[in-house]
Structures are given as structure tokens and as C-alpha cells.
Amino acid sequence: MNVLIKDIKERDLASDALILPLCEGASEDQYKEIASSLNGLLGKVIRSGEFGGKHGQLSLLHTMNMIKPVRLLLVGLGKKGEVSSEKLRQAGGKTLSYLYSIGAKDVSLSGAYLLSLNQSPVPFLEGGLLSLYKFKKYRKEDADVKGIERFTLIGKPDSALSNSVRWAVATTAAANFAKDLVNTPSNDMTPTALAKTARSIGRGKVSVKVLERADAGKEGMGAFLSVARGSMEPPKFIVLRYNGGKGAPIALIGKSITFDSGGISIKPGEGMEKMKYDMAGGAAVLAVIKAAAEMRLRVNLIGVLPATENLPGGSASKPGDVVTSVGGKTIEIISTDAEGRLVLADAIGYIKKMRPKAIIDIATLTGACSVALGNEAIAMMGNDRALLDRLKAAGDEVYERVWEMPLYEEYMDYVKSDIADLKNSGGKTGSLVTAGYFLKEFAGDMPWVHLDIAGTAWTEKDRPYTAKGATGIGVRLLLNFLKERK
Ligand code: BES
Ligand code: MN
Ligand code: ZN
């Protein structure tokens, strides 16, 4: 979709539909110029009570050649005092999905009223762009649909607005890119396919190195390789570098289990098809690095995707096995289904040697994450107050909210093994935080934050601007965090 900013009178810009947002109780006077050309139509619809401005309400009017836009779409924003960026994202999502459904190709949004409320029109656009995402890979009739081709924001194209629009377009495209990777089933999104995708985003400003099984062995990645043993698909330990700034890099590690059957500790069959989304962390990291490079963010980044399937093949790891991780710590495998922390342990150990200034891992790590927080928040744990606070603030702004969980030293007892340095499962009790605690042991004194996205990376129902399926969670959060970082 082509997004433009134009300084023009609303009634003079030809389009399939002109979007006019309005709060509850607002009158047609908010759009005097348009109203005056419409022979009383706008006032009539509002005064009749047909359009009351409730949040998400839509009223479509045909303009019958009285003005250039073929239609007007009134969009309710709810109560004036309650308008927020998120309310606008939601309204934008609803609006653009509706316009898509009626076959509109060319739409415009009047920005003046939003500005009068001290709101930027950009979140409305953002919600719209996210809502238009559709996974089209496997059905011809989906692939053939064209959708909305042009969106014109009517307002003054100053540099602040242009930058903000450009940011919204790039970050929503990145989130939608991540959704595509996650929605792709595991037979097509293998570790090899993920490595190929990494190389394709790497052209130009990003360098990509892929460690094969033998290379990972030389690096001492016994934990990562133990997960890969049960599968015929070759594992890939993918490392990306983007250098746009100065100083030590920030390392982003994304859990990339392209399918998690549980291994020998096999999962119940019901719902197992969803375990293709166990690489949502890796998808987010790829999308973030791609967007950072495209926008030339002034940061240095390392991305790490430890990619493998977790299957119960004949050579699979078994409960009770002990493996040695990169730093030399030994791990007793209690459950082969607690594979995420195994691959992350080696990723953290590997990246620590490059002395990044911070490590952020993002992972669909525990079922307990959604037990605790439902599908509304990312669970966050870490050892660095400033980093935790910055991520929390970045998440609130984009409404990819994070909620901090504790890492009390008493949790050490839960992950102590009788025969090795650690065990990979402390059982059911506290399993969201004991997973975090396990990772903390590998981060050591390196500033580190863990984001558990198990509850937020997938949605079973359509949400205001996120369709059923992969959500692209973490992408906008991390990009917003990196933007402020400089
Ligand atoms: N990938 C799963 C966690 C998960 C579950 C993500 C449901 C999304 C939805 C992870 O590898 C896992 O199986 N975790 C186990 C750990 C347990 C064995 C300690 C869990 O949470 O049940
Ligand atoms: Mn698992
Ligand atoms: Zn998993």
C-alpha cells in the first residue's frame, strides 16, 4: 500500500472513501467545509442519532458527486477524554478492514480533527496497516486479492509527520513480515528455510553467518545440539550483524524451534499443530534486524537464531541425559519438552563472548506464561533495572505490554540437579519464573532481559487490529526500544 501525506481540502481529493473520525457528541461543525458542500447530509446523520461516535462505530455515506470523495466513512472514537494512541490503532484497524471488505482501493483520512484533540493521526494508520495483514501463501484466491492500494493522510507534510509515517509503515511491515514467517507451517519453515530467509534480509547492510551442526559442535553447543538430535532436519545456528552505530552491540536472541513436538517428553496431540509458532521469537528478531537495516537505525545489533526442530527421532535426547553447554555448565534434561531454555543457554553463552552491551532474548518459552498473564502481556525477567524499565516503557507506547516477574534467588533450588550443574525443568510450580531463572544462570553478570511471548505470539481469535494466527509480537516493541536507544 502506498501511503502519502497531502495538504489539500478534504472535499477536493478524489478517493473511494474519505475517513472522518469523530468523538461522541461531536457535531458536523468539526468538518464545516465538507458539511457545507453536502446539502445537510452530514448534520442529518449525526443529529438523527444514527452516528453517535461510539468507539469503533462506522457509518458509510455516499456523496453523490457533491464532493470529490465517492464516500464518507464516519468513524467513532468514543469519549473525547478517553482517546489514546491505542484507541486510535483499534479504530484504524476496524476502519481499514471494513474499507477492504467493501473493495475500496483508494482511501483518505482527514487528520485535522485528531490534531485538535492533540492526537497524532499516525496510530490510526498503524492499526490500519496491521489489520490489513493476511496470510496468503497457500490459497490462490487469497493471493489474487489486491486490497487497498493507496492511503492519503490529509494534513501538513512537515518532517515530524513524514518521519512518523515512515516509521509506522516500516515497523508495521516488519511485524507483518514476522507474522508470515510464523504462520508458515514447519514443513516449509524449516531451520534451513529460516537460514535462507536470514540471508535474504542480509543482502547489503546485514552480514549473516550460519553455523552448521559440525560448527556448533566445535563451539561446544551441547545443549542446542541435544535438541536437534531427534530430527532429520539439519539445525542452523544463525548469527546476523547489523552495524549502524557506535560502540558495543545489543544482542537479540530469538528462540527458533521451527516445530516443538516436545521430543521424547511428547506433547498431547490436541493443538500440537500450533507448535509451528515456537519460532516466533526468531521471527521477531529477523524482522527487527531487517527493519533496523532498512531504516538505517543508528545502533549496532547482533541477532541470534538457534534454529532446530524438537522431534522424538531414534537418536533423540532422553529424559535423564546430561549435556554440556557452551560455557561448560552441565545440564540434566528432565523434560525434552523444556527445549527452549537449552537452545537459549547456548545462544547466550555464545553471544556473551562477543561482549555485547546487553542481551535481550525473546522466546515462546513456557505454557505457564499464558496461565499467568493470558494473551495480554509479555512476561519479562532480567538482571538490569535500567534495561527492564526501558523495555517496559517501549512496550507501553506500542501496546505490546510487558509485565515483570521476579527472579528470587530461592528459585535456584528449583533448577538444581542432583548430578549436574542445573536441570532444565523445575516442574510445574513457578515454571514461568524458573525458566527465566535457568537463563539467568547463563547470562551471568551481562545485562540481560528475557521476554516470554508464549501467551502473546499467537491469537485464537481476531483482535482489534490483529487477525487470528501469528501476531508479530515483539517487533514493534523492540524497534521502539532501539529507536529511543540511538
Ligand atoms: N514451546 C513450549 C512452550 C509453549 C507452550 C509455547 C504453549 C506456546 C504455547 C515450550 O518448549 C515448552 O514445552 N515448555 C514446557 C516446559 C516444561 C516442560 C517445564 C511447558 O511450559 O509446559
Ligand atoms: Mn517444548
Ligand atoms: Zn518450545
Coordinates of C-alpha atoms and ligand atoms in Angstrom, one line a residue:
M1 CA 0.0 0.0 0.0
N2 CA 1.2 3.4 -0.9
V3 CA 1.0 6.0 1.9
L4 CA 1.0 9.7 1.1
I5 CA 0.6 12.9 3.0
K6 CA -1.2 15.7 1.2
D7 CA -2.1 19.3 2.2
I8 CA -5.4 19.7 0.4
K9 CA -9.0 20.4 1.1
E10 CA -10.8 17.2 2.0
R11 CA -13.6 17.7 -0.4
D12 CA -11.2 18.2 -3.3
L13 CA -9.3 15.0 -3.1
A14 CA -10.8 12.2 -5.2
S15 CA -10.9 8.8 -3.4
D16 CA -13.1 5.8 -2.9
A17 CA -13.7 6.9 0.7
L18 CA -12.8 9.8 2.9
I19 CA -12.4 8.8 6.6
L20 CA -13.8 11.3 9.1
P21 CA -13.1 10.4 12.7
L22 CA -15.4 11.9 15.4
C23 CA -15.8 11.5 19.2
E24 CA -19.1 11.0 21.0
G25 CA -21.2 14.2 21.0
A26 CA -19.1 16.0 18.3
S27 CA -21.1 17.8 15.7
E28 CA -20.7 18.3 11.9
D29 CA -19.0 21.6 12.7
Q30 CA -15.8 19.7 13.1
Y31 CA -15.9 19.3 9.4
K32 CA -17.6 22.6 8.4
E33 CA -16.1 22.8 4.9
I34 CA -17.2 19.3 3.9
A35 CA -20.6 19.7 5.6
S36 CA -21.3 22.9 3.7
S37 CA -20.9 21.0 0.4
L38 CA -23.1 18.1 1.3
N39 CA -26.5 19.7 1.4
G40 CA -27.1 19.0 5.1
L41 CA -26.3 15.3 4.8
L42 CA -23.6 15.1 7.5
G43 CA -25.6 17.1 10.1
K44 CA -28.6 14.9 9.5
V45 CA -26.8 11.6 10.1
I46 CA -25.2 13.0 13.2
R47 CA -28.3 14.7 14.7
S48 CA -30.6 11.8 13.9
G49 CA -28.5 9.8 16.4
E50 CA -27.7 7.3 13.7
F51 CA -24.0 8.0 14.2
G52 CA -23.2 8.7 17.9
G53 CA -19.4 8.5 17.8
K54 CA -19.1 5.4 19.9
H55 CA -15.7 3.8 19.7
G56 CA -15.4 1.7 16.6
Q57 CA -18.8 2.8 15.2
L58 CA -18.8 3.1 11.4
S59 CA -21.3 5.0 9.1
L60 CA -20.9 5.0 5.4
L61 CA -22.4 7.7 3.3
H62 CA -22.4 8.2 -0.4
T63 CA -21.6 11.7 -1.5
M64 CA -23.5 11.6 -4.9
N65 CA -21.0 13.8 -6.7
M66 CA -21.4 16.6 -4.2
I67 CA -17.7 16.4 -3.3
K68 CA -14.7 14.5 -4.8
P69 CA -14.6 11.6 -2.4
V70 CA -17.1 9.0 -3.6
R71 CA -18.0 8.1 0.0
L72 CA -17.6 9.4 3.5
L73 CA -16.8 7.0 6.4
L74 CA -17.6 8.4 9.8
V75 CA -15.6 6.6 12.4
G76 CA -16.4 6.8 16.1
L77 CA -13.5 7.4 18.5
G78 CA -15.5 7.1 21.7
K79 CA -15.4 9.7 24.6
K80 CA -13.2 12.7 24.0
G81 CA -11.4 12.3 27.3
E82 CA -10.6 8.6 26.6
V83 CA -9.0 8.9 23.2
S84 CA -5.5 7.4 23.2
S85 CA -3.0 6.0 20.7
E86 CA -4.3 2.5 21.3
K87 CA -7.9 3.6 20.8
L88 CA -6.8 5.1 17.5
R89 CA -5.0 2.0 16.5
Q90 CA -8.1 0.0 17.2
A91 CA -10.3 2.4 15.3
G92 CA -7.9 2.4 12.4
G93 CA -7.9 -1.4 12.3
K94 CA -11.6 -1.6 12.2
T95 CA -11.9 1.1 9.6
L96 CA -9.4 -0.2 7.1
S97 CA -10.6 -3.8 7.4
Y98 CA -14.1 -2.5 6.7
L99 CA -12.9 -0.5 3.7
Y100 CA -11.0 -3.5 2.5
S101 CA -14.2 -5.6 2.8
I102 CA -16.2 -3.3 0.6
G103 CA -13.5 -3.3 -2.1
A104 CA -12.1 0.3 -1.6
K105 CA -8.8 0.8 -3.3
D106 CA -8.0 4.5 -2.7
V107 CA -8.8 5.9 0.7
S108 CA -8.0 9.1 2.6
L109 CA -8.1 10.3 6.2
S110 CA -8.7 13.7 7.5
G111 CA -6.1 14.5 10.2
A112 CA -7.3 17.9 11.4
Y113 CA -9.8 16.7 14.0
L114 CA -7.3 14.3 15.6
L115 CA -4.8 17.2 15.8
S116 CA -7.4 19.3 17.5
L117 CA -7.6 16.5 20.2
N118 CA -3.8 16.6 20.5
Q119 CA -3.5 13.2 18.9
S120 CA -1.3 12.2 16.0
P121 CA -3.2 10.5 13.1
V122 CA -0.3 8.0 12.7
P123 CA -1.5 5.3 15.2
F124 CA -4.8 5.2 13.3
L125 CA -2.7 4.4 10.2
E126 CA -0.6 1.9 12.1
G127 CA -3.7 0.0 13.3
G128 CA -4.9 0.0 9.7
L129 CA -1.7 -1.3 8.3
L130 CA -1.6 -4.1 10.9
S131 CA -5.2 -5.1 10.4
L132 CA -4.8 -5.5 6.6
Y133 CA -2.3 -8.3 7.1
K134 CA -3.4 -11.6 5.6
F135 CA -1.5 -14.8 5.3
K136 CA -1.8 -15.6 1.6
K137 CA 0.7 -18.3 0.9
Y138 CA -1.4 -21.4 0.4
R139 CA -4.6 -20.3 -1.4
K140 CA -4.8 -18.9 -4.8
E141 CA -7.9 -16.9 -4.2
D142 CA -6.2 -15.2 -1.3
A143 CA -3.1 -14.4 -3.3
D144 CA -5.2 -12.8 -6.1
V145 CA -6.9 -10.2 -3.9
K146 CA -5.5 -6.7 -4.4
G147 CA -6.8 -4.8 -1.4
I148 CA -6.3 -1.1 -0.6
E149 CA -3.7 0.4 -2.8
R150 CA -3.4 4.0 -1.6
F151 CA -3.9 5.8 1.7
T152 CA -3.6 9.5 1.8
L153 CA -3.3 11.3 5.1
I154 CA -4.7 14.8 4.7
G155 CA -2.5 17.2 6.7
K156 CA 0.6 19.4 6.7
P157 CA 3.5 17.2 5.4
D158 CA 6.1 18.5 7.9
S159 CA 9.2 16.5 8.6
A160 CA 7.9 15.2 12.0
L161 CA 4.8 13.8 10.4
S162 CA 6.6 12.4 7.5
N163 CA 9.1 10.7 9.8
S164 CA 6.4 9.3 11.9
V165 CA 4.5 8.0 8.9
R166 CA 7.7 6.4 7.6
W167 CA 8.3 4.8 11.0
A168 CA 4.8 3.4 11.1
V169 CA 5.0 2.0 7.6
A170 CA 8.3 0.3 8.2
T171 CA 7.5 -1.1 11.7
T172 CA 4.1 -2.5 10.7
A173 CA 5.6 -4.0 7.6
A174 CA 8.2 -5.7 9.8
A175 CA 5.5 -7.0 12.2
N176 CA 3.6 -8.4 9.2
F177 CA 6.8 -9.9 7.8
A178 CA 7.3 -11.8 11.2
K179 CA 3.6 -13.0 11.0
D180 CA 4.3 -14.5 7.6
L181 CA 7.3 -16.4 8.9
V182 CA 5.4 -17.7 11.9
N183 CA 2.2 -18.7 10.1
T184 CA 4.2 -20.7 7.6
P185 CA 4.0 -24.3 8.6
S186 CA 7.0 -26.2 9.8
N187 CA 7.4 -28.3 6.6
D188 CA 8.2 -25.1 4.8
M189 CA 9.7 -23.1 7.6
T190 CA 12.5 -25.5 8.5
P191 CA 15.7 -24.3 10.1
T192 CA 17.2 -24.4 6.6
A193 CA 14.4 -22.1 5.3
L194 CA 14.9 -19.8 8.2
A195 CA 18.6 -19.5 7.5
K196 CA 17.8 -18.8 3.8
T197 CA 15.4 -16.1 4.9
A198 CA 18.1 -14.6 7.2
R199 CA 20.5 -14.5 4.2
S200 CA 17.9 -12.8 2.1
I201 CA 17.3 -9.9 4.5
G202 CA 21.1 -9.8 4.9
R203 CA 21.8 -8.6 1.4
G204 CA 23.7 -5.4 1.8
K205 CA 23.7 -3.9 5.2
V206 CA 23.4 -7.1 7.3
S207 CA 26.0 -9.8 7.4
V208 CA 24.8 -13.4 8.1
K209 CA 26.8 -16.4 9.4
V210 CA 25.2 -19.8 9.7
L211 CA 26.8 -22.4 12.0
E212 CA 26.1 -25.9 10.8
R213 CA 25.8 -28.9 13.1
A214 CA 29.5 -29.6 13.0
D215 CA 30.4 -25.9 13.6
A216 CA 28.0 -25.8 16.6
G217 CA 29.8 -28.9 17.9
K218 CA 33.2 -27.2 17.6
E219 CA 31.7 -24.3 19.6
G220 CA 30.7 -26.7 22.3
M221 CA 26.9 -26.2 21.9
G222 CA 25.9 -29.4 23.5
A223 CA 22.6 -28.1 24.8
F224 CA 21.5 -26.7 21.4
L225 CA 22.6 -29.9 19.6
S226 CA 20.9 -32.2 22.1
V227 CA 17.5 -30.7 21.0
A228 CA 18.4 -31.2 17.3
R229 CA 19.2 -34.9 17.7
G230 CA 15.7 -36.2 17.3
S231 CA 15.1 -34.6 13.9
M232 CA 16.3 -35.3 10.3
E233 CA 16.3 -31.6 9.5
P234 CA 19.7 -30.1 9.9
P235 CA 19.9 -27.5 12.7
K236 CA 21.1 -24.0 11.9
F237 CA 22.6 -21.6 14.4
I238 CA 22.1 -18.3 12.6
V239 CA 24.0 -15.2 13.5
L240 CA 23.2 -11.8 12.0
R241 CA 25.1 -8.5 12.4
Y242 CA 24.0 -5.0 11.6
N243 CA 26.3 -2.1 12.2
G244 CA 24.6 1.2 12.1
G245 CA 26.1 2.9 15.1
K246 CA 29.0 3.1 17.5
G247 CA 30.0 1.0 20.5
A248 CA 29.2 -2.5 21.7
P249 CA 26.3 -4.1 20.0
I250 CA 22.9 -5.1 21.5
A251 CA 22.4 -8.8 21.2
L252 CA 18.9 -10.0 20.3
I253 CA 18.3 -13.8 20.7
G254 CA 15.1 -15.3 19.3
K255 CA 14.0 -18.9 20.2
S256 CA 13.7 -20.6 16.8
I257 CA 12.2 -24.1 17.3
T258 CA 10.5 -24.5 14.0
F259 CA 8.4 -27.3 15.4
D260 CA 8.1 -28.3 19.0
S261 CA 6.6 -31.8 19.4
G262 CA 8.1 -32.0 22.9
G263 CA 10.5 -34.7 21.8
I264 CA 10.5 -37.9 23.8
S265 CA 8.6 -36.0 26.5
I266 CA 6.0 -35.7 23.8
K267 CA 3.1 -33.2 23.9
P268 CA -0.5 -34.2 23.7
G269 CA -1.8 -34.3 20.1
E270 CA -4.5 -31.8 20.5
G271 CA -3.4 -28.4 19.5
M272 CA 0.1 -29.6 18.6
E273 CA -0.3 -28.1 15.1
K274 CA 0.2 -24.7 16.7
M275 CA 3.7 -25.6 17.8
K276 CA 4.9 -24.2 14.4
Y277 CA 4.8 -20.9 16.3
D278 CA 7.7 -21.9 18.5
M279 CA 10.0 -19.8 16.3
A280 CA 8.1 -16.6 16.9
G281 CA 11.0 -15.2 18.9
G282 CA 13.4 -15.8 16.0
A283 CA 10.9 -14.4 13.5
A284 CA 10.7 -11.2 15.6
V285 CA 14.5 -10.9 15.7
L286 CA 14.8 -11.3 11.9
A287 CA 12.0 -8.7 11.4
V288 CA 13.6 -6.2 13.8
I289 CA 17.1 -6.5 12.1
K290 CA 15.6 -6.3 8.7
A291 CA 13.7 -3.1 9.6
A292 CA 16.6 -1.6 11.5
A293 CA 18.8 -2.0 8.4
E294 CA 16.2 -0.7 6.1
M295 CA 15.7 2.4 8.2
R296 CA 19.4 2.7 9.0
L297 CA 18.9 2.9 12.7
R298 CA 21.9 4.2 14.4
V299 CA 22.6 1.1 16.5
N300 CA 24.8 -2.0 16.4
L301 CA 22.9 -5.2 16.6
I302 CA 23.7 -8.9 16.7
G303 CA 20.8 -11.3 16.1
V304 CA 21.0 -14.9 17.1
L305 CA 18.5 -17.6 16.0
P306 CA 19.3 -21.1 17.3
A307 CA 17.1 -23.0 14.9
T308 CA 16.1 -26.6 15.1
E309 CA 13.1 -28.9 15.3
N310 CA 12.3 -30.7 18.5
L311 CA 11.2 -34.2 17.5
P312 CA 11.4 -37.7 19.1
G313 CA 13.5 -39.5 16.5
G314 CA 15.6 -42.6 17.2
S315 CA 18.6 -40.5 18.2
A316 CA 16.6 -38.0 20.3
S317 CA 17.8 -36.9 23.7
K318 CA 16.1 -38.7 26.5
P319 CA 14.9 -37.5 30.0
G320 CA 17.9 -38.0 32.3
D321 CA 20.5 -37.3 29.7
V322 CA 23.2 -34.8 30.7
V323 CA 24.6 -32.3 28.2
T324 CA 27.3 -29.6 28.3
S325 CA 26.6 -26.1 27.2
V326 CA 28.9 -23.5 25.6
G327 CA 30.3 -22.1 28.9
G328 CA 30.9 -25.6 30.3
K329 CA 27.9 -25.8 32.6
T330 CA 26.3 -29.2 32.6
I331 CA 22.5 -29.6 32.3
E332 CA 20.4 -32.6 33.2
I333 CA 17.5 -32.9 30.8
I334 CA 14.4 -33.7 32.9
S335 CA 12.0 -32.9 30.1
T336 CA 12.9 -32.9 26.5
D337 CA 9.9 -30.5 26.1
A338 CA 11.8 -27.8 28.0
E339 CA 14.0 -27.4 24.9
G340 CA 13.7 -23.7 24.6
R341 CA 16.0 -22.9 27.5
L342 CA 18.5 -25.4 26.2
V343 CA 18.9 -23.7 22.8
L344 CA 18.8 -20.3 24.5
A345 CA 21.5 -21.3 27.1
D346 CA 24.0 -22.0 24.2
A347 CA 22.9 -18.8 22.4
I348 CA 23.5 -16.7 25.5
G349 CA 26.8 -18.5 26.1
Y350 CA 28.0 -17.9 22.5
I351 CA 27.0 -14.3 22.3
K352 CA 28.5 -13.4 25.7
K353 CA 31.9 -13.9 24.2
M354 CA 31.3 -11.0 21.8
R355 CA 30.9 -8.7 24.8
P356 CA 27.6 -7.1 23.8
K357 CA 26.4 -4.2 26.0
A358 CA 23.1 -6.0 26.6
I359 CA 21.3 -9.3 25.7
I360 CA 17.6 -9.5 25.1
D361 CA 16.1 -12.9 24.4
I362 CA 12.6 -13.3 23.1
A363 CA 11.0 -16.7 23.3
T364 CA 7.8 -18.7 23.3
L365 CA 9.2 -20.4 26.4
T366 CA 6.5 -21.6 28.8
G367 CA 2.9 -22.6 28.8
A368 CA 2.8 -21.1 32.2
C369 CA 3.3 -17.7 30.7
S370 CA -0.2 -17.7 29.3
V371 CA -1.6 -19.2 32.5
A372 CA -0.2 -16.2 34.4
L373 CA -0.9 -13.3 32.0
G374 CA -3.3 -14.7 29.4
N375 CA -2.8 -13.3 26.0
E376 CA -2.4 -9.7 27.1
A377 CA 1.2 -9.3 28.2
I378 CA 4.7 -10.5 27.6
A379 CA 6.3 -11.8 30.8
M380 CA 9.6 -10.1 31.4
M381 CA 12.5 -11.0 33.7
G382 CA 16.1 -9.8 33.9
N383 CA 19.0 -8.6 35.9
D384 CA 19.4 -5.0 34.8
R385 CA 17.0 -2.4 36.2
A386 CA 17.6 0.3 33.5
L387 CA 17.1 -2.2 30.7
L388 CA 13.9 -3.6 32.2
D389 CA 12.5 -0.1 32.7
R390 CA 13.3 0.9 29.2
L391 CA 11.7 -2.1 27.7
K392 CA 8.6 -1.7 29.8
A393 CA 8.2 1.9 28.6
A394 CA 8.9 1.0 25.0
G395 CA 6.2 -1.7 25.3
D396 CA 3.6 0.5 26.8
E397 CA 4.0 3.0 24.0
V398 CA 3.2 0.5 21.2
Y399 CA 0.8 -1.5 23.4
E400 CA 2.9 -4.6 23.3
R401 CA 2.8 -4.6 27.0
V402 CA 5.3 -6.4 29.2
W403 CA 4.9 -7.4 32.9
E404 CA 7.9 -8.0 35.1
M405 CA 8.2 -11.3 37.0
P406 CA 10.7 -11.8 39.9
L407 CA 13.9 -13.8 39.8
Y408 CA 14.3 -14.5 43.5
E409 CA 17.4 -16.4 44.4
E410 CA 15.3 -19.1 46.1
Y411 CA 14.3 -20.2 42.6
M412 CA 17.9 -21.7 42.3
D413 CA 16.6 -24.6 44.4
Y414 CA 14.0 -25.4 41.7
V415 CA 16.6 -25.8 38.9
K416 CA 19.4 -27.5 40.9
S417 CA 20.2 -31.0 39.7
D418 CA 21.3 -33.9 41.8
I419 CA 24.1 -34.8 39.3
A420 CA 24.7 -31.8 37.0
D421 CA 25.1 -28.0 37.5
L422 CA 21.4 -27.4 36.5
K423 CA 18.3 -29.3 35.4
N424 CA 16.2 -28.0 32.6
S425 CA 12.9 -28.3 34.4
G426 CA 11.9 -27.5 37.9
G427 CA 8.4 -29.0 37.5
K428 CA 5.1 -27.2 37.3
T429 CA 5.4 -24.9 40.3
G430 CA 6.6 -21.5 39.2
S431 CA 7.6 -22.7 35.8
L432 CA 7.4 -19.3 34.1
V433 CA 10.0 -17.8 36.5
T434 CA 12.1 -20.9 36.9
A435 CA 12.6 -20.9 33.2
G436 CA 13.8 -17.3 33.5
Y437 CA 16.0 -18.2 36.4
F438 CA 17.6 -21.0 34.4
L439 CA 18.5 -18.5 31.7
K440 CA 19.9 -16.0 34.2
E441 CA 22.5 -18.6 35.2
F442 CA 23.9 -18.4 31.7
A443 CA 23.7 -14.6 31.4
G444 CA 25.9 -14.2 34.5
D445 CA 26.8 -10.5 35.0
M446 CA 25.9 -9.5 31.5
P447 CA 22.9 -7.1 31.4
W448 CA 20.2 -9.3 30.2
V449 CA 16.4 -9.4 29.8
H450 CA 14.2 -12.3 28.9
L451 CA 10.8 -11.8 27.2
D452 CA 8.4 -14.8 27.3
I453 CA 5.9 -14.4 24.4
A454 CA 4.2 -17.8 24.7
G455 CA 0.9 -16.1 25.6
T456 CA 1.1 -13.3 23.0
A457 CA 2.7 -14.6 19.9
W458 CA -0.5 -16.4 18.7
T459 CA -4.1 -15.4 18.9
E460 CA -7.1 -17.8 18.6
K461 CA -9.5 -15.0 17.8
D462 CA -9.3 -11.9 15.7
R463 CA -8.3 -8.9 17.8
P464 CA -9.0 -5.2 17.1
Y465 CA -6.1 -4.9 14.6
T466 CA -4.6 -8.4 14.7
A467 CA -6.0 -11.3 12.7
K468 CA -6.3 -14.8 14.1
G469 CA -2.9 -16.6 14.0
A470 CA 0.6 -15.2 14.4
T471 CA 0.6 -11.7 16.0
G472 CA 4.1 -10.4 15.2
I473 CA 4.5 -9.6 18.9
G474 CA 7.8 -8.1 20.0
V475 CA 8.7 -6.5 16.6
R476 CA 7.2 -3.1 17.3
L477 CA 8.3 -3.2 20.9
L478 CA 11.9 -3.9 20.1
L479 CA 12.1 -1.4 17.3
N480 CA 10.6 1.2 19.6
F481 CA 13.2 0.3 22.2
L482 CA 16.0 0.6 19.7
K483 CA 14.7 3.9 18.3
E484 CA 15.0 5.5 21.7
R485 CA 18.3 3.9 22.3
K486 CA 20.2 5.7 19.5
Ligands
BES1 N1 7.2 -24.1 23.3 C1 6.8 -24.6 24.6 C2 6.0 -23.5 25.4 C3 4.7 -23.1 24.8 C4 3.6 -23.8 25.2 C5 4.6 -22.1 23.9 C6 2.3 -23.4 24.7 C7 3.4 -21.7 23.4 C8 2.2 -22.4 23.8 C9 8.0 -25.0 25.5 O1 9.0 -25.5 24.8 C10 7.5 -26.0 26.4 O2 7.1 -27.0 26.0 N2 7.6 -25.7 27.7 C11 7.2 -26.5 28.8 C12 8.2 -26.5 29.8 C13 8.0 -27.6 30.9 C14 8.3 -29.0 30.3 C15 9.0 -27.3 32.0 C16 5.8 -26.0 29.3 O3 5.7 -24.8 29.5 O4 4.9 -26.8 29.5
MN2 MN 8.7 -27.6 24.4
ZN3 ZN 9.1 -24.9 22.8

